[in-house]
Amino acid sequence: VVPGEERRDAFNRGTCIARRVAQQGKTPMMVSRRQATGILGAGSLGVILAPGALASPLDGLKLDPRARVDREETVTIGPEQAHGSDAECPRRAVFTLDFAVQSGRQLLLLILTAEQYRAVLKGLPPAGEPPLHERIQGTASRSVTLRAGEYFVGFRNAFSSPVLLTYRTSWIDL
Protein backbone atom coordinates (compact mmCIF):
# COMPACT_ATOMS: atom_id res chain seq x y z
CA VAL A 1 0.00 0.00 0.00
CA VAL A 2 1.35 3.42 -0.95
CA PRO A 3 1.62 5.75 2.10
CA GLY A 4 -1.53 7.85 2.35
CA GLU A 5 -3.36 5.66 -0.21
CA GLU A 6 -5.20 3.71 2.49
CA ARG A 7 -6.38 6.91 4.18
CA ARG A 8 -7.45 8.41 0.81
CA ASP A 9 -9.34 5.21 -0.06
CA ALA A 10 -11.10 5.28 3.33
CA PHE A 11 -12.00 8.94 2.81
CA ASN A 12 -13.33 8.20 -0.69
CA ARG A 13 -15.45 5.31 0.66
CA GLY A 14 -16.85 7.64 3.32
CA THR A 15 -17.55 10.34 0.74
CA CYS A 16 -19.33 7.84 -1.53
CA ILE A 17 -21.48 6.61 1.36
CA ALA A 18 -22.32 10.18 2.35
CA ARG A 19 -23.24 11.09 -1.24
CA ARG A 20 -25.45 8.02 -1.53
CA VAL A 21 -27.29 8.99 1.67
CA ALA A 22 -27.62 12.60 0.49
CA GLN A 23 -28.90 11.52 -2.95
CA GLN A 24 -31.64 9.56 -1.21
CA GLY A 25 -32.83 12.85 0.28
CA LYS A 26 -32.17 11.81 3.87
CA THR A 27 -31.48 14.37 6.55
CA PRO A 28 -28.07 14.82 8.24
CA MET A 29 -27.20 12.12 10.74
CA MET A 30 -24.46 11.39 13.18
CA VAL A 31 -22.34 8.32 12.62
CA SER A 32 -21.22 6.35 15.66
CA ARG A 33 -17.51 6.08 16.47
CA ARG A 34 -17.65 2.40 15.47
CA GLN A 35 -19.27 3.22 12.11
CA ALA A 36 -16.86 6.11 11.53
CA THR A 37 -13.89 3.87 12.25
CA GLY A 38 -15.06 1.50 9.55
CA ILE A 39 -15.62 4.35 7.09
CA LEU A 40 -12.80 6.79 7.82
CA GLY A 41 -10.22 4.98 9.94
CA ALA A 42 -9.34 4.69 13.62
CA GLY A 43 -10.11 7.57 15.96
CA SER A 44 -12.55 9.32 13.61
CA LEU A 45 -16.02 10.65 14.24
CA GLY A 46 -17.98 11.39 11.08
CA VAL A 47 -21.07 13.36 10.17
CA ILE A 48 -23.05 12.61 7.04
CA LEU A 49 -24.46 15.85 5.69
CA ALA A 50 -27.50 16.81 3.66
CA PRO A 51 -27.45 17.26 -0.13
CA GLY A 52 -25.23 20.12 -1.30
CA ALA A 53 -23.11 20.03 1.86
CA LEU A 54 -20.45 17.69 0.48
CA ALA A 55 -17.44 18.89 -1.42
CA SER A 56 -16.98 17.34 -4.85
CA PRO A 57 -13.71 17.03 -6.73
CA LEU A 58 -15.55 18.87 -9.52
CA ASP A 59 -16.35 21.95 -7.40
CA GLY A 60 -13.40 23.85 -8.91
CA LEU A 61 -14.73 23.43 -12.45
CA LYS A 62 -17.10 26.16 -13.59
CA LEU A 63 -20.47 24.99 -14.85
CA ASP A 64 -22.07 27.24 -17.46
CA PRO A 65 -25.32 28.67 -16.01
CA ARG A 66 -27.13 27.60 -19.20
CA ALA A 67 -26.02 23.97 -18.77
CA ARG A 68 -28.49 21.22 -17.95
CA VAL A 69 -26.74 18.63 -15.78
CA ASP A 70 -27.57 15.13 -16.91
CA ARG A 71 -25.56 12.98 -14.51
CA GLU A 72 -22.97 13.27 -11.74
CA GLU A 73 -21.48 10.26 -10.03
CA THR A 74 -18.40 8.79 -8.45
CA VAL A 75 -17.41 5.29 -9.51
CA THR A 76 -14.53 2.91 -9.05
CA ILE A 77 -13.58 1.25 -12.31
CA GLY A 78 -12.03 -2.15 -11.72
CA PRO A 79 -8.76 -3.33 -13.23
CA GLU A 80 -8.98 -3.70 -17.00
CA GLN A 81 -12.70 -2.91 -16.88
CA ALA A 82 -14.97 -0.18 -18.18
CA HIS A 83 -17.86 1.95 -16.96
CA GLY A 84 -20.36 3.73 -19.14
CA SER A 85 -23.80 5.23 -19.43
CA ASP A 86 -26.27 6.19 -22.12
CA ALA A 87 -26.83 9.84 -22.94
CA GLU A 88 -29.62 11.23 -25.08
CA CYS A 89 -29.20 14.50 -26.92
CA PRO A 90 -32.73 15.69 -27.83
CA ARG A 91 -31.41 18.42 -30.16
CA ARG A 92 -28.07 19.76 -31.37
CA ALA A 93 -26.09 20.71 -28.28
CA VAL A 94 -22.69 21.15 -26.68
CA PHE A 95 -22.03 18.13 -24.49
CA THR A 96 -19.58 18.76 -21.64
CA LEU A 97 -17.92 16.14 -19.50
CA ASP A 98 -16.25 17.34 -16.29
CA PHE A 99 -14.07 14.71 -14.64
CA ALA A 100 -11.66 14.03 -11.80
CA VAL A 101 -9.52 10.93 -12.29
CA GLN A 102 -7.64 9.49 -9.30
CA SER A 103 -4.20 11.08 -8.98
CA GLY A 104 -1.48 9.36 -10.99
CA ARG A 105 -3.95 7.38 -13.12
CA GLN A 106 -5.55 7.82 -16.52
CA LEU A 107 -8.57 6.46 -18.34
CA LEU A 108 -9.66 6.18 -21.93
CA LEU A 109 -12.73 8.37 -22.58
CA LEU A 110 -14.91 7.33 -25.47
CA ILE A 111 -18.18 8.83 -26.71
CA LEU A 112 -19.90 6.67 -29.30
CA THR A 113 -23.04 7.18 -31.37
CA ALA A 114 -25.79 4.60 -30.88
CA GLU A 115 -24.79 2.91 -34.17
CA GLN A 116 -21.13 2.72 -33.15
CA TYR A 117 -22.06 1.33 -29.74
CA ARG A 118 -24.26 -1.39 -31.28
CA ALA A 119 -21.33 -2.42 -33.52
CA VAL A 120 -19.01 -2.64 -30.50
CA LEU A 121 -21.55 -4.79 -28.64
CA LYS A 122 -21.48 -7.19 -31.62
CA GLY A 123 -17.68 -7.35 -31.41
CA LEU A 124 -17.18 -5.20 -34.52
CA PRO A 125 -15.10 -2.03 -34.81
CA PRO A 126 -17.20 1.14 -34.80
CA ALA A 127 -17.77 2.68 -38.23
CA GLY A 128 -16.41 6.20 -38.53
CA GLU A 129 -14.64 8.38 -36.02
CA PRO A 130 -16.17 8.53 -32.50
CA PRO A 131 -17.28 12.05 -31.47
CA LEU A 132 -14.67 11.93 -28.67
CA HIS A 133 -11.83 9.48 -28.04
CA GLU A 134 -8.89 10.39 -25.80
CA ARG A 135 -6.92 9.56 -22.68
CA ILE A 136 -7.88 11.66 -19.65
CA GLN A 137 -6.20 12.31 -16.32
CA GLY A 138 -6.41 14.80 -13.48
CA THR A 139 -9.36 17.18 -13.14
CA ALA A 140 -10.57 18.87 -16.31
CA SER A 141 -13.41 19.25 -18.82
CA ARG A 142 -13.97 18.14 -22.40
CA SER A 143 -16.69 19.50 -24.69
CA VAL A 144 -17.97 18.38 -28.06
CA THR A 145 -20.87 19.53 -30.24
CA LEU A 146 -23.30 16.68 -30.90
CA ARG A 147 -26.33 16.42 -33.16
CA ALA A 148 -29.63 15.08 -31.85
CA GLY A 149 -29.43 11.37 -31.09
CA GLU A 150 -28.44 8.69 -28.62
CA TYR A 151 -24.88 8.31 -27.40
CA PHE A 152 -22.81 6.13 -25.10
CA VAL A 153 -20.22 7.68 -22.78
CA GLY A 154 -17.60 5.17 -21.67
CA PHE A 155 -14.44 5.08 -19.58
CA ARG A 156 -11.88 2.26 -19.87
CA ASN A 157 -9.31 1.41 -17.21
CA ALA A 158 -6.29 -0.32 -18.76
CA PHE A 159 -4.46 -0.51 -15.41
CA SER A 160 -4.12 -3.62 -13.23
CA SER A 161 -5.63 -1.79 -10.23
CA PRO A 162 -8.92 0.11 -9.69
CA VAL A 163 -9.27 3.78 -10.63
CA LEU A 164 -11.57 6.24 -8.84
CA LEU A 165 -13.48 8.59 -11.14
CA THR A 166 -15.93 11.41 -10.46
CA TYR A 167 -17.69 12.79 -13.51
CA ARG A 168 -20.53 15.10 -14.49
CA THR A 169 -22.23 15.34 -17.88
CA SER A 170 -24.15 18.40 -19.03
CA TRP A 171 -25.75 19.86 -22.16
CA ILE A 172 -26.16 23.35 -23.56
CA ASP A 173 -28.72 23.48 -26.37
CA LEU A 174 -27.64 25.30 -29.53
mmCIF file of C-alpha atoms in Angstrom:
data_model
loop_
_atom_site.group_PDB
_atom_site.id
_atom_site.type_symbol
_atom_site.label_atom_id
_atom_site.label_comp_id
_atom_site.label_asym_id
_atom_site.label_seq_id
_atom_site.Cartn_x
_atom_site.Cartn_y
_atom_site.Cartn_z
ATOM 1 C CA VAL A 1 0.000 0.000 0.000
ATOM 2 C CA VAL A 2 1.346 3.421 -0.954
ATOM 3 C CA PRO A 3 1.620 5.749 2.096
ATOM 4 C CA GLY A 4 -1.534 7.854 2.354
ATOM 5 C CA GLU A 5 -3.363 5.664 -0.215
ATOM 6 C CA GLU A 6 -5.201 3.711 2.493
ATOM 7 C CA ARG A 7 -6.384 6.913 4.178
ATOM 8 C CA ARG A 8 -7.445 8.407 0.814
ATOM 9 C CA ASP A 9 -9.339 5.205 -0.056
ATOM 10 C CA ALA A 10 -11.100 5.280 3.327
ATOM 11 C CA PHE A 11 -12.004 8.941 2.805
ATOM 12 C CA ASN A 12 -13.331 8.197 -0.692
ATOM 13 C CA ARG A 13 -15.450 5.314 0.660
ATOM 14 C CA GLY A 14 -16.854 7.644 3.324
ATOM 15 C CA THR A 15 -17.554 10.339 0.743
ATOM 16 C CA CYS A 16 -19.328 7.840 -1.528
ATOM 17 C CA ILE A 17 -21.479 6.608 1.361
ATOM 18 C CA ALA A 18 -22.316 10.181 2.353
ATOM 19 C CA ARG A 19 -23.237 11.092 -1.237
ATOM 20 C CA ARG A 20 -25.453 8.021 -1.527
ATOM 21 C CA VAL A 21 -27.295 8.993 1.669
ATOM 22 C CA ALA A 22 -27.622 12.600 0.493
ATOM 23 C CA GLN A 23 -28.904 11.522 -2.947
ATOM 24 C CA GLN A 24 -31.638 9.555 -1.205
ATOM 25 C CA GLY A 25 -32.828 12.849 0.285
ATOM 26 C CA LYS A 26 -32.167 11.808 3.875
ATOM 27 C CA THR A 27 -31.476 14.372 6.554
ATOM 28 C CA PRO A 28 -28.074 14.821 8.237
ATOM 29 C CA MET A 29 -27.203 12.118 10.735
ATOM 30 C CA MET A 30 -24.459 11.386 13.179
ATOM 31 C CA VAL A 31 -22.343 8.325 12.620
ATOM 32 C CA SER A 32 -21.223 6.350 15.657
ATOM 33 C CA ARG A 33 -17.510 6.076 16.472
ATOM 34 C CA ARG A 34 -17.654 2.396 15.468
ATOM 35 C CA GLN A 35 -19.266 3.222 12.113
ATOM 36 C CA ALA A 36 -16.862 6.112 11.531
ATOM 37 C CA THR A 37 -13.886 3.874 12.251
ATOM 38 C CA GLY A 38 -15.063 1.499 9.547
ATOM 39 C CA ILE A 39 -15.616 4.352 7.092
ATOM 40 C CA LEU A 40 -12.801 6.791 7.823
ATOM 41 C CA GLY A 41 -10.225 4.981 9.943
ATOM 42 C CA ALA A 42 -9.341 4.693 13.616
ATOM 43 C CA GLY A 43 -10.115 7.571 15.964
ATOM 44 C CA SER A 44 -12.550 9.324 13.609
ATOM 45 C CA LEU A 45 -16.022 10.650 14.240
ATOM 46 C CA GLY A 46 -17.977 11.394 11.080
ATOM 47 C CA VAL A 47 -21.072 13.358 10.169
ATOM 48 C CA ILE A 48 -23.055 12.610 7.039
ATOM 49 C CA LEU A 49 -24.459 15.853 5.690
ATOM 50 C CA ALA A 50 -27.497 16.806 3.664
ATOM 51 C CA PRO A 51 -27.450 17.263 -0.133
ATOM 52 C CA GLY A 52 -25.234 20.115 -1.298
ATOM 53 C CA ALA A 53 -23.114 20.031 1.856
ATOM 54 C CA LEU A 54 -20.455 17.689 0.482
ATOM 55 C CA ALA A 55 -17.438 18.886 -1.423
ATOM 56 C CA SER A 56 -16.982 17.342 -4.851
ATOM 57 C CA PRO A 57 -13.706 17.031 -6.732
ATOM 58 C CA LEU A 58 -15.552 18.866 -9.521
ATOM 59 C CA ASP A 59 -16.353 21.947 -7.398
ATOM 60 C CA GLY A 60 -13.398 23.851 -8.907
ATOM 61 C CA LEU A 61 -14.730 23.427 -12.450
ATOM 62 C CA LYS A 62 -17.102 26.160 -13.587
ATOM 63 C CA LEU A 63 -20.469 24.993 -14.849
ATOM 64 C CA ASP A 64 -22.068 27.238 -17.461
ATOM 65 C CA PRO A 65 -25.317 28.670 -16.007
ATOM 66 C CA ARG A 66 -27.130 27.597 -19.198
ATOM 67 C CA ALA A 67 -26.021 23.973 -18.774
ATOM 68 C CA ARG A 68 -28.492 21.223 -17.946
ATOM 69 C CA VAL A 69 -26.742 18.632 -15.775
ATOM 70 C CA ASP A 70 -27.575 15.135 -16.912
ATOM 71 C CA ARG A 71 -25.557 12.981 -14.512
ATOM 72 C CA GLU A 72 -22.972 13.272 -11.742
ATOM 73 C CA GLU A 73 -21.482 10.265 -10.032
ATOM 74 C CA THR A 74 -18.395 8.794 -8.452
ATOM 75 C CA VAL A 75 -17.414 5.293 -9.515
ATOM 76 C CA THR A 76 -14.525 2.913 -9.051
ATOM 77 C CA ILE A 77 -13.575 1.249 -12.312
ATOM 78 C CA GLY A 78 -12.032 -2.149 -11.721
ATOM 79 C CA PRO A 79 -8.759 -3.334 -13.228
ATOM 80 C CA GLU A 80 -8.976 -3.700 -16.999
ATOM 81 C CA GLN A 81 -12.701 -2.913 -16.877
ATOM 82 C CA ALA A 82 -14.974 -0.178 -18.180
ATOM 83 C CA HIS A 83 -17.863 1.952 -16.960
ATOM 84 C CA GLY A 84 -20.357 3.726 -19.142
ATOM 85 C CA SER A 85 -23.796 5.227 -19.434
ATOM 86 C CA ASP A 86 -26.270 6.194 -22.120
ATOM 87 C CA ALA A 87 -26.826 9.842 -22.943
ATOM 88 C CA GLU A 88 -29.623 11.227 -25.080
ATOM 89 C CA CYS A 89 -29.204 14.500 -26.916
ATOM 90 C CA PRO A 90 -32.735 15.686 -27.829
ATOM 91 C CA ARG A 91 -31.415 18.424 -30.160
ATOM 92 C CA ARG A 92 -28.068 19.755 -31.370
ATOM 93 C CA ALA A 93 -26.089 20.714 -28.282
ATOM 94 C CA VAL A 94 -22.695 21.150 -26.678
ATOM 95 C CA PHE A 95 -22.033 18.127 -24.493
ATOM 96 C CA THR A 96 -19.584 18.763 -21.637
ATOM 97 C CA LEU A 97 -17.925 16.137 -19.501
ATOM 98 C CA ASP A 98 -16.249 17.336 -16.294
ATOM 99 C CA PHE A 99 -14.068 14.707 -14.644
ATOM 100 C CA ALA A 100 -11.660 14.034 -11.803
ATOM 101 C CA VAL A 101 -9.522 10.927 -12.290
ATOM 102 C CA GLN A 102 -7.644 9.491 -9.304
ATOM 103 C CA SER A 103 -4.202 11.077 -8.983
ATOM 104 C CA GLY A 104 -1.480 9.357 -10.989
ATOM 105 C CA ARG A 105 -3.948 7.384 -13.125
ATOM 106 C CA GLN A 106 -5.546 7.824 -16.518
ATOM 107 C CA LEU A 107 -8.571 6.463 -18.341
ATOM 108 C CA LEU A 108 -9.658 6.184 -21.933
ATOM 109 C CA LEU A 109 -12.726 8.371 -22.583
ATOM 110 C CA LEU A 110 -14.914 7.335 -25.472
ATOM 111 C CA ILE A 111 -18.178 8.827 -26.708
ATOM 112 C CA LEU A 112 -19.904 6.667 -29.299
ATOM 113 C CA THR A 113 -23.037 7.177 -31.373
ATOM 114 C CA ALA A 114 -25.787 4.596 -30.881
ATOM 115 C CA GLU A 115 -24.792 2.915 -34.167
ATOM 116 C CA GLN A 116 -21.128 2.722 -33.145
ATOM 117 C CA TYR A 117 -22.063 1.333 -29.739
ATOM 118 C CA ARG A 118 -24.264 -1.388 -31.284
ATOM 119 C CA ALA A 119 -21.330 -2.417 -33.518
ATOM 120 C CA VAL A 120 -19.007 -2.637 -30.495
ATOM 121 C CA LEU A 121 -21.547 -4.792 -28.639
ATOM 122 C CA LYS A 122 -21.484 -7.185 -31.617
ATOM 123 C CA GLY A 123 -17.676 -7.352 -31.410
ATOM 124 C CA LEU A 124 -17.182 -5.199 -34.515
ATOM 125 C CA PRO A 125 -15.097 -2.035 -34.814
ATOM 126 C CA PRO A 126 -17.204 1.140 -34.797
ATOM 127 C CA ALA A 127 -17.775 2.681 -38.230
ATOM 128 C CA GLY A 128 -16.408 6.202 -38.532
ATOM 129 C CA GLU A 129 -14.644 8.378 -36.019
ATOM 130 C CA PRO A 130 -16.169 8.533 -32.502
ATOM 131 C CA PRO A 131 -17.280 12.055 -31.467
ATOM 132 C CA LEU A 132 -14.675 11.930 -28.667
ATOM 133 C CA HIS A 133 -11.832 9.477 -28.044
ATOM 134 C CA GLU A 134 -8.888 10.392 -25.795
ATOM 135 C CA ARG A 135 -6.923 9.559 -22.678
ATOM 136 C CA ILE A 136 -7.881 11.658 -19.654
ATOM 137 C CA GLN A 137 -6.198 12.306 -16.318
ATOM 138 C CA GLY A 138 -6.408 14.798 -13.484
ATOM 139 C CA THR A 139 -9.357 17.181 -13.140
ATOM 140 C CA ALA A 140 -10.575 18.869 -16.312
ATOM 141 C CA SER A 141 -13.413 19.245 -18.824
ATOM 142 C CA ARG A 142 -13.974 18.144 -22.403
ATOM 143 C CA SER A 143 -16.691 19.502 -24.690
ATOM 144 C CA VAL A 144 -17.972 18.380 -28.061
ATOM 145 C CA THR A 145 -20.868 19.526 -30.240
ATOM 146 C CA LEU A 146 -23.301 16.677 -30.900
ATOM 147 C CA ARG A 147 -26.329 16.415 -33.159
ATOM 148 C CA ALA A 148 -29.630 15.075 -31.848
ATOM 149 C CA GLY A 149 -29.433 11.368 -31.094
ATOM 150 C CA GLU A 150 -28.440 8.694 -28.617
ATOM 151 C CA TYR A 151 -24.882 8.309 -27.399
ATOM 152 C CA PHE A 152 -22.811 6.128 -25.095
ATOM 153 C CA VAL A 153 -20.218 7.677 -22.779
ATOM 154 C CA GLY A 154 -17.598 5.166 -21.674
ATOM 155 C CA PHE A 155 -14.445 5.080 -19.578
ATOM 156 C CA ARG A 156 -11.882 2.263 -19.871
ATOM 157 C CA ASN A 157 -9.311 1.408 -17.211
ATOM 158 C CA ALA A 158 -6.288 -0.321 -18.761
ATOM 159 C CA PHE A 159 -4.457 -0.512 -15.408
ATOM 160 C CA SER A 160 -4.119 -3.618 -13.234
ATOM 161 C CA SER A 161 -5.627 -1.786 -10.234
ATOM 162 C CA PRO A 162 -8.920 0.106 -9.693
ATOM 163 C CA VAL A 163 -9.265 3.782 -10.630
ATOM 164 C CA LEU A 164 -11.572 6.237 -8.839
ATOM 165 C CA LEU A 165 -13.485 8.592 -11.141
ATOM 166 C CA THR A 166 -15.931 11.406 -10.460
ATOM 167 C CA TYR A 167 -17.693 12.787 -13.509
ATOM 168 C CA ARG A 168 -20.529 15.103 -14.493
ATOM 169 C CA THR A 169 -22.232 15.340 -17.877
ATOM 170 C CA SER A 170 -24.146 18.399 -19.027
ATOM 171 C CA TRP A 171 -25.747 19.863 -22.163
ATOM 172 C CA ILE A 172 -26.165 23.352 -23.558
ATOM 173 C CA ASP A 173 -28.717 23.478 -26.372
ATOM 174 C CA LEU A 174 -27.640 25.295 -29.527
#
